[in-house]
């Protein structure tokens, strides 16, 4: 799985989350594991306003570009976990603490995973996902030298 092979709606959701500085963006391909949807887009926001802004941006971009609205929403007023169900894919926006607690990547570990490197911080910045204890070594994306939006599949 690579970024360009993802459906346009999933790519739009990833780009919208990046626009609002979501961290740790991952896409799980659930199509081969008999799940109720084809993809999960999972990301982290670090405050209630950021979680809400990420959701709003995703909804606005999908409506603007594809005329799509979520079939279902959960947790929009929450700072811990918000869910946007677009049918063929579901977006989960977590606080850092809730993401560690629910650990969807572990629960769906049989699914193919694509990690999207965090955006560099500013011109020539050295931001990015440098791996952490929450990811196994086969899933670590080392960022900073990748083009914005470029994905790494492990």
Tab-separated table of C-alpha atoms in Angstrom:
chain	number	residue	atom	x	y	z
A	1	UNK	CA	0.000	0.000	0.000
A	2	UNK	CA	1.269	3.464	-0.818
A	3	UNK	CA	-0.220	6.928	-0.537
A	4	UNK	CA	-1.090	7.260	-4.227
A	5	UNK	CA	-2.962	3.934	-4.198
A	6	UNK	CA	-5.380	5.194	-1.532
A	7	UNK	CA	-8.877	6.290	-2.593
A	8	UNK	CA	-9.196	10.034	-3.194
A	9	UNK	CA	-11.465	10.508	-0.161
A	10	UNK	CA	-8.888	8.956	2.161
A	11	UNK	CA	-6.123	11.141	0.662
A	12	UNK	CA	-8.311	14.249	1.096
A	13	UNK	CA	-8.899	13.342	4.754
A	14	UNK	CA	-5.145	12.910	5.321
A	15	UNK	CA	-4.355	16.237	3.637
A	16	UNK	CA	-7.080	18.038	5.610
A	17	UNK	CA	-5.713	16.602	8.878
A	18	UNK	CA	-2.226	17.766	7.868
A	19	UNK	CA	-3.620	21.260	7.201
A	20	UNK	CA	-4.608	21.432	10.876
A	21	UNK	CA	-1.281	20.020	12.125
A	22	UNK	CA	-2.587	16.601	13.153
A	23	UNK	CA	0.228	14.349	14.364
A	24	UNK	CA	0.924	10.666	13.910
A	25	UNK	CA	-1.360	10.206	10.909
A	26	UNK	CA	-1.768	6.529	10.013
A	27	UNK	CA	-3.959	4.787	7.475
A	28	UNK	CA	-5.005	1.178	8.101
A	29	UNK	CA	-6.177	-0.871	5.123
A	30	UNK	CA	-8.945	-3.051	6.554
A	31	UNK	CA	-10.171	-4.387	3.213
A	32	UNK	CA	-8.402	-7.726	3.693
A	33	UNK	CA	-9.455	-8.363	7.292
A	34	UNK	CA	-13.227	-8.598	6.919
A	35	UNK	CA	-13.955	-5.303	8.634
A	36	UNK	CA	-17.054	-3.095	8.374
A	37	UNK	CA	-15.119	-0.423	6.457
A	38	UNK	CA	-12.166	-0.408	4.068
A	39	UNK	CA	-9.881	2.122	5.802
A	40	UNK	CA	-9.228	3.821	9.106
A	41	UNK	CA	-7.501	7.202	9.120
A	42	UNK	CA	-6.096	7.731	12.619
A	43	UNK	CA	-4.481	10.914	13.911
A	44	UNK	CA	-3.757	12.895	17.060
A	45	UNK	CA	-4.776	16.393	18.126
A	46	UNK	CA	-3.253	17.990	21.218
A	47	UNK	CA	-6.183	20.103	22.458
A	48	UNK	CA	-9.975	20.174	22.247
A	49	UNK	CA	-9.924	23.056	19.726
A	50	UNK	CA	-7.384	21.206	17.562
A	51	UNK	CA	-9.378	17.941	17.601
A	52	UNK	CA	-12.463	19.911	16.568
A	53	UNK	CA	-10.556	21.890	13.907
A	54	UNK	CA	-9.173	18.677	12.368
A	55	UNK	CA	-12.698	17.213	12.120
A	56	UNK	CA	-14.150	20.414	10.679
A	57	UNK	CA	-11.383	20.669	8.061
A	58	UNK	CA	-11.847	17.034	7.001
A	59	UNK	CA	-15.607	17.505	6.658
A	60	UNK	CA	-15.226	20.763	4.721
A	61	UNK	CA	-12.620	19.391	2.303
A	62	UNK	CA	-14.536	16.196	1.563
A	63	UNK	CA	-17.731	18.172	0.979
A	64	UNK	CA	-15.952	20.769	-1.190
A	65	UNK	CA	-14.027	18.248	-3.317
A	66	UNK	CA	-16.435	15.296	-3.452
A	67	UNK	CA	-19.795	16.498	-2.129
A	68	UNK	CA	-19.449	13.972	0.709
A	69	UNK	CA	-20.620	14.380	4.274
A	70	UNK	CA	-20.089	11.869	7.073
A	71	UNK	CA	-22.794	9.239	7.430
A	72	UNK	CA	-22.256	9.370	11.189
A	73	UNK	CA	-20.320	11.472	13.723
A	74	UNK	CA	-19.305	10.705	17.297
A	75	UNK	CA	-17.588	12.765	19.978
A	76	UNK	CA	-17.420	16.130	18.220
A	77	UNK	CA	-17.699	17.969	21.564
A	78	UNK	CA	-15.116	15.715	23.148
A	79	UNK	CA	-11.443	16.441	23.516
A	80	UNK	CA	-10.591	12.732	23.712
A	81	UNK	CA	-11.899	11.018	20.588
A	82	UNK	CA	-13.920	12.123	17.580
A	83	UNK	CA	-15.073	9.819	14.805
A	84	UNK	CA	-16.243	10.657	11.279
A	85	UNK	CA	-17.787	7.743	9.367
A	86	UNK	CA	-17.705	8.219	5.597
A	87	UNK	CA	-18.852	4.651	4.879
A	88	UNK	CA	-15.866	3.305	2.979
A	89	UNK	CA	-13.498	4.854	5.531
A	90	UNK	CA	-13.647	6.099	9.099
A	91	UNK	CA	-11.567	8.933	10.544
A	92	UNK	CA	-10.542	8.729	14.210
A	93	UNK	CA	-9.128	11.907	15.793
A	94	UNK	CA	-7.720	11.195	19.250
A	95	UNK	CA	-6.128	13.111	22.058
A	96	UNK	CA	-2.658	11.738	22.764
A	97	UNK	CA	-3.833	9.965	25.933
A	98	UNK	CA	-6.904	8.388	24.296
A	99	UNK	CA	-4.868	7.194	21.327
A	100	UNK	CA	-2.498	5.333	23.632
A	101	UNK	CA	-5.409	3.917	25.637
A	102	UNK	CA	-7.507	2.625	22.714
A	103	UNK	CA	-4.493	1.712	20.539
A	104	UNK	CA	-6.452	0.924	17.373
A	105	UNK	CA	-3.236	0.147	15.527
A	106	UNK	CA	-2.628	-2.734	17.945
A	107	UNK	CA	-6.242	-3.955	17.805
A	108	UNK	CA	-6.115	-3.996	13.996
A	109	UNK	CA	-2.467	-5.067	13.730
A	110	UNK	CA	-3.294	-7.611	11.006
A	111	UNK	CA	-4.212	-4.718	8.682
A	112	UNK	CA	-1.678	-3.104	6.380
A	113	UNK	CA	-0.492	0.193	7.858
A	114	UNK	CA	0.719	3.327	6.126
A	115	UNK	CA	2.266	6.049	8.280
A	116	UNK	CA	2.225	9.608	7.026
A	117	UNK	CA	5.236	11.608	8.259
A	118	UNK	CA	4.391	14.700	10.282
A	119	UNK	CA	4.855	17.974	8.438
A	120	UNK	CA	8.223	19.696	8.946
A	121	UNK	CA	8.033	22.700	11.250
A	122	UNK	CA	8.635	25.749	9.092
A	123	UNK	CA	10.932	26.158	6.091
A	124	UNK	CA	13.657	23.520	6.192
A	125	UNK	CA	12.275	22.364	9.546
A	126	UNK	CA	13.259	19.129	11.133
A	127	UNK	CA	9.860	18.083	12.445
A	128	UNK	CA	8.430	14.721	11.648
A	129	UNK	CA	7.738	11.383	13.136
A	130	UNK	CA	10.979	10.121	14.575
A	131	UNK	CA	9.459	6.977	15.976
A	132	UNK	CA	8.437	6.413	19.536
A	133	UNK	CA	7.838	3.652	22.008
A	134	UNK	CA	4.213	3.315	20.877
A	135	UNK	CA	5.231	1.955	17.460
A	136	UNK	CA	6.910	-1.338	16.807
A	137	UNK	CA	10.146	-1.132	14.854
A	138	UNK	CA	8.477	-2.410	11.674
A	139	UNK	CA	6.041	0.523	11.726
A	140	UNK	CA	8.346	3.415	12.540
A	141	UNK	CA	8.384	6.207	10.000
A	142	UNK	CA	11.437	8.416	10.215
A	143	UNK	CA	10.458	11.857	9.007
A	144	UNK	CA	11.970	15.248	8.423
A	145	UNK	CA	13.575	14.443	5.084
A	146	UNK	CA	10.359	13.453	3.317
A	147	UNK	CA	8.246	15.696	1.133
A	148	UNK	CA	5.007	16.889	2.750
A	149	UNK	CA	2.298	14.320	2.151
A	150	UNK	CA	4.812	11.640	1.195
A	151	UNK	CA	4.009	8.408	2.947
A	152	UNK	CA	6.146	5.567	4.186
A	153	UNK	CA	4.869	1.997	4.170
A	154	UNK	CA	6.531	-0.583	6.346
